[in-house]
Amino acid sequence: MSAAPVFTWTDRYKLGYERMDDTHRDFVEKVDALLTAGDDALLARLDDFIAHADAHFGEEKEWMQTTGFPAADCHIDEHAAVMKSVHEVRELLAGSPGPRAFAAARSLGRALVDWFPGHATYLDSALSAWMCKRVYGGKPVVFQRD
Ligand SMILES: [Fe+2]
Ligand SMILES: [Fe+2]
């Protein structure tokens, strides 16, 4: 039994570079799973998120570094700032599970929901356009349903 989703994908998040959009769908799923987990499952869901985020941010970093993307630094820094908070919460949750740690994990989940649209709009979208240009030779055409 799982709770009703609180963070769901919308085509407004679509940026046009399909591999990135697929990864972002997975991001939304992992954050939602964290937010809807019971206390006992929070650490496992957070670990799922960490595995996702390491791959997600690592992939974007690799794209930026292997293609000479001009504005990589602040993008990479923003990923690193997120992971710093994530690991702080993980340490608390693994070291002293209890109401304070559970609340911290859920507030991390909510912070990720708030963080994602801005990060996608301002940083990931530039990378998506850059990758589309390299891969398809043009800017992405994005069809959004909503
Ligand atoms: Fe991303
Ligand atoms: Fe990113």
Coordinates of N, CA, C and O and ligand atoms in Angstrom, one line a residue:
M1 N 0.8 -1.2 0.0 CA 0.0 0.0 0.0 C 0.9 1.2 0.0 O 1.8 1.4 0.8
S2 N 0.6 2.2 -0.9 CA 1.4 3.4 -0.9 C 0.5 4.6 -0.9 O -0.6 4.5 -1.4
A3 N 1.0 5.7 -0.3 CA 0.1 6.9 -0.2 C 0.0 7.5 -1.6 O 0.7 7.2 -2.6
A4 N -1.0 8.4 -1.7 CA -1.3 9.1 -3.0 C 0.0 9.9 -3.3 O 0.6 10.5 -2.4
P5 N 0.3 10.0 -4.6 CA 1.5 10.8 -5.0 C 1.4 12.3 -4.6 O 0.3 12.8 -4.7
V6 N 2.5 12.9 -4.2 CA 2.4 14.3 -3.9 C 3.3 15.1 -4.9 O 3.1 16.3 -5.0
F7 N 4.2 14.5 -5.6 CA 5.0 15.1 -6.6 C 4.9 14.3 -7.9 O 5.2 13.2 -7.9
T8 N 4.3 14.9 -8.9 CA 4.0 14.2 -10.1 C 4.6 14.9 -11.3 O 4.7 16.1 -11.3
W9 N 5.0 14.1 -12.3 CA 5.5 14.7 -13.5 C 4.5 15.5 -14.2 O 3.3 15.2 -14.3
T10 N 4.9 16.6 -14.8 CA 4.1 17.3 -15.7 C 4.9 17.7 -17.0 O 6.1 17.9 -16.8
D11 N 4.3 17.8 -18.1 CA 5.0 18.1 -19.3 C 5.7 19.5 -19.3 O 6.5 19.8 -20.1
R12 N 5.2 20.3 -18.3 CA 5.9 21.6 -18.2 C 7.4 21.4 -17.8 O 8.2 22.3 -18.0
Y13 N 7.7 20.2 -17.3 CA 9.1 20.0 -16.9 C 10.0 19.5 -18.1 O 11.2 19.4 -18.0
K14 N 9.3 19.2 -19.2 CA 10.0 18.7 -20.4 C 10.9 19.7 -21.0 O 10.5 20.9 -21.2
L15 N 12.2 19.3 -21.3 CA 13.1 20.3 -21.8 C 13.5 20.0 -23.3 O 14.1 20.8 -23.9
G16 N 13.3 18.7 -23.7 CA 13.5 18.4 -25.1 C 14.6 17.5 -25.4 O 14.6 16.8 -26.4
Y17 N 15.6 17.4 -24.5 CA 16.6 16.3 -24.7 C 16.1 15.1 -24.0 O 16.1 15.1 -22.7
E18 N 15.8 14.1 -24.8 CA 15.0 13.0 -24.2 C 15.7 12.3 -23.1 O 15.0 11.9 -22.1
R19 N 17.0 12.1 -23.2 CA 17.7 11.3 -22.2 C 17.6 12.1 -20.9 O 17.5 11.5 -19.8
M20 N 17.6 13.4 -20.9 CA 17.5 14.2 -19.7 C 16.1 14.2 -19.2 O 15.8 14.0 -18.0
D21 N 15.1 14.3 -20.1 CA 13.7 14.2 -19.7 C 13.4 12.9 -19.0 O 12.7 12.9 -17.9
D22 N 13.9 11.8 -19.5 CA 13.7 10.5 -18.8 C 14.3 10.5 -17.4 O 13.7 10.0 -16.5
T23 N 15.5 11.0 -17.3 CA 16.1 11.1 -16.0 C 15.3 12.0 -15.0 O 15.2 11.6 -13.9
H24 N 14.8 13.0 -15.6 CA 14.0 13.9 -14.7 C 12.7 13.3 -14.3 O 12.2 13.6 -13.2
R25 N 12.1 12.5 -15.1 CA 10.9 11.7 -14.7 C 11.2 10.8 -13.5 O 10.5 10.7 -12.6
D26 N 12.4 10.2 -13.6 CA 12.8 9.3 -12.5 C 13.1 10.2 -11.2 O 12.8 9.7 -10.1
F27 N 13.7 11.3 -11.4 CA 13.9 12.2 -10.3 C 12.5 12.5 -9.5 O 12.4 12.3 -8.3
V28 N 11.5 12.8 -10.3 CA 10.2 13.1 -9.7 C 9.7 11.9 -9.0 O 9.2 12.0 -7.9
E29 N 9.8 10.7 -9.6 CA 9.4 9.5 -8.9 C 10.1 9.2 -7.6 O 9.5 8.8 -6.6
K30 N 11.4 9.4 -7.7 CA 12.2 9.1 -6.4 C 11.9 10.1 -5.3 O 11.8 9.7 -4.1
V31 N 11.7 11.3 -5.6 CA 11.3 12.3 -4.6 C 9.9 12.0 -4.1 O 9.7 12.1 -2.9
D32 N 9.0 11.7 -5.0 CA 7.7 11.3 -4.5 C 7.7 10.1 -3.6 O 7.0 10.1 -2.6
A33 N 8.5 9.1 -4.0 CA 8.6 7.9 -3.1 C 9.1 8.2 -1.7 O 8.7 7.7 -0.7
L34 N 10.0 9.2 -1.7 CA 10.5 9.6 -0.4 C 9.4 10.3 0.4 O 9.2 10.1 1.6
L35 N 8.7 11.2 -0.2 CA 7.7 12.0 0.5 C 6.5 11.1 0.9 O 5.8 11.5 1.8
T36 N 6.3 10.0 0.3 CA 5.1 9.2 0.6 C 5.5 8.0 1.4 O 4.6 7.1 1.7
A37 N 6.7 7.9 1.8 CA 7.2 6.7 2.6 C 6.8 6.8 4.0 O 6.7 7.9 4.6
G38 N 6.5 5.7 4.6 CA 6.3 5.6 6.1 C 7.7 5.8 6.8 O 8.7 5.7 6.1
D39 N 7.7 6.0 8.1 CA 8.9 6.3 8.8 C 9.9 5.2 8.6 O 11.1 5.5 8.4
D40 N 9.5 3.9 8.6 CA 10.5 2.8 8.5 C 11.1 2.7 7.2 O 12.2 2.1 7.0
A41 N 10.5 3.3 6.1 CA 11.0 3.1 4.8 C 11.8 4.4 4.3 O 12.4 4.4 3.3
L42 N 11.9 5.4 5.2 CA 12.5 6.6 4.8 C 14.0 6.5 4.4 O 14.4 7.0 3.3
L43 N 14.7 5.7 5.2 CA 16.1 5.6 4.9 C 16.3 4.8 3.5 O 17.2 5.3 2.7
A44 N 15.5 3.8 3.3 CA 15.7 3.1 2.0 C 15.3 4.0 0.8 O 16.0 4.0 -0.2
R45 N 14.2 4.8 1.0 CA 13.8 5.7 -0.1 C 14.9 6.8 -0.3 O 15.1 7.2 -1.4
L46 N 15.5 7.2 0.8 CA 16.5 8.2 0.6 C 17.7 7.6 -0.1 O 18.3 8.3 -0.9
D47 N 18.1 6.4 0.2 CA 19.2 5.8 -0.5 C 18.9 5.6 -1.9 O 19.7 5.7 -2.8
D48 N 17.6 5.2 -2.3 CA 17.2 5.2 -3.7 C 17.4 6.5 -4.4 O 17.9 6.6 -5.5
F49 N 17.0 7.6 -3.6 CA 17.2 8.9 -4.2 C 18.7 9.2 -4.4 O 19.0 9.8 -5.5
I50 N 19.5 8.9 -3.5 CA 20.9 9.2 -3.6 C 21.5 8.4 -4.8 O 22.3 9.0 -5.5
A51 N 21.1 7.2 -5.0 CA 21.6 6.4 -6.1 C 21.2 7.1 -7.4 O 22.0 7.3 -8.4
H52 N 19.9 7.5 -7.4 CA 19.4 8.3 -8.6 C 20.2 9.5 -8.8 O 20.7 9.8 -9.9
A53 N 20.4 10.3 -7.8 CA 21.0 11.7 -7.9 C 22.4 11.6 -8.3 O 22.9 12.4 -9.1
D54 N 23.1 10.6 -7.8 CA 24.6 10.4 -8.2 C 24.6 10.2 -9.7 O 25.5 10.7 -10.4
A55 N 23.7 9.3 -10.2 CA 23.7 9.0 -11.6 C 23.3 10.3 -12.4 O 23.9 10.6 -13.4
H56 N 22.2 10.9 -12.0 CA 21.6 12.0 -12.7 C 22.6 13.2 -12.8 O 22.9 13.7 -13.9
F57 N 23.2 13.6 -11.6 CA 24.1 14.7 -11.6 C 25.4 14.3 -12.3 O 26.0 15.2 -13.0
G58 N 25.8 13.1 -12.1 CA 27.0 12.6 -12.8 C 26.9 12.6 -14.3 O 27.9 13.0 -15.0
E59 N 25.8 12.2 -14.8 CA 25.5 12.2 -16.2 C 25.6 13.7 -16.8 O 26.2 13.9 -17.8
E60 N 24.9 14.6 -16.1 CA 24.9 16.0 -16.6 C 26.3 16.5 -16.5 O 26.7 17.3 -17.5
K61 N 27.0 16.2 -15.5 CA 28.4 16.7 -15.4 C 29.3 16.2 -16.5 O 30.0 16.9 -17.2
E62 N 29.1 14.9 -16.8 CA 29.8 14.3 -17.9 C 29.5 14.9 -19.3 O 30.4 15.2 -20.1
W63 N 28.2 15.2 -19.5 CA 27.8 15.9 -20.7 C 28.5 17.2 -20.8 O 29.0 17.6 -21.9
M64 N 28.5 18.0 -19.7 CA 29.0 19.3 -19.7 C 30.6 19.2 -20.0 O 31.1 20.0 -20.7
Q65 N 31.2 18.3 -19.3 CA 32.7 18.3 -19.4 C 33.2 17.7 -20.7 O 34.2 18.1 -21.2
T66 N 32.4 16.8 -21.3 CA 32.9 16.1 -22.5 C 32.6 17.0 -23.7 O 33.1 16.7 -24.8
T67 N 31.7 17.9 -23.6 CA 31.3 18.7 -24.8 C 31.7 20.1 -24.7 O 31.4 20.9 -25.6
G68 N 32.5 20.5 -23.7 CA 33.0 21.9 -23.5 C 31.8 22.9 -23.3 O 31.9 24.0 -23.7
F69 N 30.8 22.5 -22.6 CA 29.7 23.3 -22.2 C 30.2 24.6 -21.5 O 31.0 24.4 -20.5
P70 N 29.8 25.8 -21.9 CA 30.5 27.0 -21.4 C 30.2 27.3 -19.9 O 31.0 27.9 -19.3
A71 N 29.0 27.0 -19.4 CA 28.6 27.4 -18.1 C 28.5 26.3 -17.1 O 27.5 26.2 -16.4
A72 N 29.5 25.4 -17.1 CA 29.4 24.2 -16.3 C 29.5 24.4 -14.8 O 28.8 23.8 -14.0
D73 N 30.3 25.4 -14.4 CA 30.7 25.5 -12.9 C 29.5 25.7 -12.0 O 29.4 25.0 -11.0
C74 N 28.7 26.7 -12.3 CA 27.6 27.0 -11.3 C 26.6 25.9 -11.3 O 26.0 25.6 -10.3
H75 N 26.4 25.2 -12.5 CA 25.5 24.1 -12.5 C 26.0 22.9 -11.6 O 25.3 22.4 -10.8
I76 N 27.3 22.6 -11.8 CA 27.9 21.5 -11.0 C 27.9 21.9 -9.5 O 27.6 21.1 -8.6
D77 N 28.1 23.2 -9.2 CA 28.1 23.6 -7.8 C 26.7 23.5 -7.2 O 26.5 23.1 -6.0
E78 N 25.7 23.7 -8.0 CA 24.3 23.6 -7.4 C 24.0 22.1 -7.1 O 23.4 21.8 -6.1
H79 N 24.4 21.2 -8.0 CA 24.2 19.8 -7.7 C 24.9 19.5 -6.4 O 24.4 18.7 -5.6
A80 N 26.2 20.0 -6.3 CA 27.0 19.6 -5.1 C 26.3 20.1 -3.8 O 26.3 19.5 -2.8
A81 N 25.7 21.3 -3.9 CA 25.0 21.9 -2.7 C 23.8 21.0 -2.3 O 23.6 20.8 -1.1
V82 N 23.1 20.5 -3.3 CA 22.0 19.6 -3.0 C 22.5 18.3 -2.3 O 21.9 17.9 -1.3
M83 N 23.5 17.8 -2.9 CA 24.0 16.5 -2.3 C 24.6 16.7 -0.9 O 24.5 15.8 -0.1
K84 N 25.1 17.8 -0.6 CA 25.6 18.1 0.7 C 24.4 18.0 1.7 O 24.5 17.3 2.8
S85 N 23.3 18.7 1.4 CA 22.2 18.6 2.3 C 21.6 17.2 2.4 O 21.2 16.7 3.5
V86 N 21.6 16.5 1.2 CA 21.1 15.1 1.2 C 21.9 14.2 2.1 O 21.3 13.5 2.9
H87 N 23.2 14.4 2.1 CA 24.0 13.5 2.9 C 23.9 13.9 4.4 O 24.1 13.0 5.3
E88 N 23.7 15.1 4.7 CA 23.5 15.5 6.1 C 22.3 14.8 6.7 O 22.3 14.3 7.8
V89 N 21.2 14.9 5.9 CA 20.0 14.2 6.3 C 20.1 12.7 6.4 O 19.7 12.1 7.4
R90 N 20.9 12.1 5.5 CA 21.1 10.7 5.5 C 21.8 10.3 6.8 O 21.5 9.3 7.4
E91 N 22.8 11.1 7.1 CA 23.6 10.8 8.3 C 22.7 10.8 9.6 O 22.8 10.0 10.4
L92 N 21.9 11.8 9.6 CA 20.9 12.0 10.8 C 20.0 10.8 10.8 O 19.8 10.2 11.9
L93 N 19.4 10.4 9.7 CA 18.4 9.4 9.6 C 19.1 8.0 9.9 O 18.4 7.2 10.6
A94 N 20.3 7.8 9.5 CA 20.9 6.5 9.7 C 21.5 6.4 11.2 O 21.4 5.4 11.8
G95 N 21.9 7.6 11.7 CA 22.6 7.6 13.0 C 21.6 7.7 14.1 O 21.7 7.0 15.2
S96 N 20.6 8.5 14.0 CA 19.6 8.6 15.1 C 18.2 8.7 14.5 O 17.6 9.8 14.5
P97 N 17.7 7.6 14.1 CA 16.3 7.6 13.5 C 15.3 7.9 14.6 O 15.4 7.5 15.7
G98 N 14.4 8.8 14.3 CA 13.4 9.2 15.3 C 12.7 10.4 14.7 O 13.0 10.8 13.5
P99 N 11.7 11.0 15.4 CA 10.9 12.0 14.9 C 11.6 13.2 14.2 O 11.2 13.7 13.2
R100 N 12.8 13.6 14.8 CA 13.5 14.7 14.3 C 14.1 14.3 12.9 O 14.0 15.1 11.9
A101 N 14.7 13.1 12.8 CA 15.2 12.7 11.5 C 14.1 12.5 10.5 O 14.3 12.8 9.3
F102 N 13.0 11.9 10.9 CA 11.9 11.7 9.9 C 11.4 13.0 9.4 O 11.2 13.1 8.2
A103 N 11.3 14.0 10.3 CA 10.8 15.3 9.8 C 11.9 15.9 8.9 O 11.5 16.6 7.9
A104 N 13.1 15.7 9.2 CA 14.2 16.3 8.3 C 14.2 15.7 6.9 O 14.3 16.3 5.9
A105 N 13.9 14.3 6.9 CA 13.9 13.7 5.6 C 12.7 14.2 4.8 O 12.8 14.4 3.5
R106 N 11.6 14.4 5.4 CA 10.4 14.9 4.7 C 10.6 16.3 4.3 O 10.1 16.7 3.2
S107 N 11.2 17.1 5.1 CA 11.4 18.5 4.7 C 12.4 18.6 3.6 O 12.3 19.4 2.7
L108 N 13.4 17.6 3.6 CA 14.3 17.5 2.4 C 13.5 17.2 1.1 O 13.7 17.8 0.1
G109 N 12.6 16.3 1.2 CA 11.8 15.9 0.1 C 11.0 17.1 -0.5 O 11.0 17.4 -1.7
R110 N 10.4 17.9 0.5 CA 9.7 19.1 0.0 C 10.6 20.1 -0.6 O 10.3 20.8 -1.6
A111 N 11.8 20.3 0.0 CA 12.8 21.2 -0.6 C 13.2 20.8 -2.0 O 13.4 21.7 -2.9
L112 N 13.3 19.5 -2.2 CA 13.6 19.0 -3.6 C 12.5 19.3 -4.6 O 12.8 19.7 -5.7
V113 N 11.3 19.2 -4.1 CA 10.1 19.6 -5.0 C 10.2 21.1 -5.3 O 10.0 21.5 -6.5
D114 N 10.6 21.9 -4.4 CA 10.7 23.3 -4.6 C 11.9 23.7 -5.5 O 11.8 24.6 -6.3
W115 N 12.9 22.9 -5.3 CA 14.2 23.2 -6.0 C 14.1 22.9 -7.5 O 14.6 23.6 -8.4
F116 N 13.5 21.7 -7.8 CA 13.6 21.2 -9.2 C 13.2 22.1 -10.3 O 13.9 22.3 -11.3
P117 N 12.0 22.7 -10.2 CA 11.5 23.5 -11.4 C 12.5 24.7 -11.7 O 12.8 24.9 -12.9
G118 N 13.0 25.3 -10.7 CA 13.9 26.4 -11.0 C 15.2 25.9 -11.6 O 15.8 26.5 -12.5
H119 N 15.7 24.9 -11.0 CA 17.0 24.3 -11.5 C 16.8 23.8 -13.0 O 17.7 24.1 -13.8
A120 N 15.7 23.2 -13.2 CA 15.4 22.7 -14.6 C 15.3 23.9 -15.6 O 15.9 23.9 -16.7
T121 N 14.6 24.9 -15.2 CA 14.3 26.1 -16.0 C 15.6 26.9 -16.3 O 15.9 27.2 -17.4
Y122 N 16.4 27.1 -15.3 CA 17.6 28.0 -15.4 C 18.8 27.3 -15.8 O 19.7 27.9 -16.5
L123 N 19.0 26.1 -15.4 CA 20.3 25.4 -15.7 C 20.2 24.2 -16.6 O 20.9 24.1 -17.6
D124 N 19.3 23.3 -16.3 CA 19.2 22.1 -17.1 C 18.7 22.4 -18.5 O 19.1 21.8 -19.5
S125 N 17.8 23.5 -18.7 CA 17.3 23.8 -20.0 C 18.4 24.2 -20.9 O 18.4 23.9 -22.1
A126 N 19.4 25.0 -20.4 CA 20.5 25.4 -21.3 C 21.3 24.2 -21.7 O 21.7 24.1 -22.9
L127 N 21.5 23.3 -20.8 CA 22.3 22.1 -21.2 C 21.5 21.2 -22.1 O 22.0 20.6 -23.1
S128 N 20.2 21.1 -21.9 CA 19.3 20.4 -22.9 C 19.4 20.9 -24.3 O 19.6 20.2 -25.3
A129 N 19.3 22.2 -24.4 CA 19.4 22.9 -25.7 C 20.8 22.6 -26.4 O 20.9 22.3 -27.5
W130 N 21.8 22.7 -25.5 CA 23.2 22.5 -26.0 C 23.3 21.1 -26.5 O 23.9 20.9 -27.6
M131 N 22.8 20.1 -25.8 CA 23.0 18.7 -26.2 C 22.2 18.4 -27.4 O 22.6 17.7 -28.3
C132 N 21.0 19.0 -27.5 CA 20.1 18.8 -28.7 C 20.9 19.3 -29.9 O 20.8 18.7 -31.0
K133 N 21.5 20.5 -29.7 CA 22.2 21.1 -30.9 C 23.3 20.2 -31.3 O 23.6 20.0 -32.5
R134 N 24.0 19.6 -30.4 CA 25.1 18.7 -30.7 C 24.6 17.4 -31.4 O 25.2 16.9 -32.3
V135 N 23.5 16.9 -30.8 CA 23.1 15.6 -31.2 C 22.2 15.7 -32.5 O 22.3 14.9 -33.4
Y136 N 21.3 16.6 -32.5 CA 20.4 16.7 -33.6 C 20.7 17.9 -34.5 O 19.9 18.1 -35.5
G137 N 21.6 18.8 -34.1 CA 21.9 19.9 -35.0 C 20.9 21.0 -34.9 O 20.9 21.9 -35.8
G138 N 20.1 21.1 -33.9 CA 19.2 22.2 -33.8 C 18.7 22.3 -32.4 O 19.0 21.5 -31.5
K139 N 17.9 23.3 -32.1 CA 17.3 23.5 -30.8 C 16.1 22.6 -30.7 O 15.5 22.2 -31.6
P140 N 15.9 22.2 -29.4 CA 14.8 21.2 -29.2 C 13.4 21.8 -29.5 O 13.2 23.0 -29.2
V141 N 12.6 21.0 -30.1 CA 11.2 21.4 -30.2 C 10.4 20.7 -29.2 O 10.5 19.4 -29.1
V142 N 9.8 21.4 -28.3 CA 9.2 20.7 -27.1 C 7.7 20.8 -27.2 O 7.1 21.9 -27.4
F143 N 7.0 19.6 -27.2 CA 5.6 19.6 -27.2 C 5.1 19.3 -25.8 O 5.3 18.3 -25.3
Q144 N 4.4 20.3 -25.2 CA 4.0 20.1 -23.9 C 2.5 20.0 -23.9 O 1.8 20.7 -24.5
R145 N 2.0 19.0 -23.2 CA 0.6 18.7 -23.2 C -0.2 19.6 -22.2 O -1.3 19.8 -22.4
D146 N 0.5 20.0 -21.1 CA -0.3 20.9 -20.2 C 0.4 22.2 -19.9 O 1.4 22.5 -20.5
Ligands
FE1 FE 18.8 17.5 -14.2
FE2 FE 21.2 19.8 -13.3

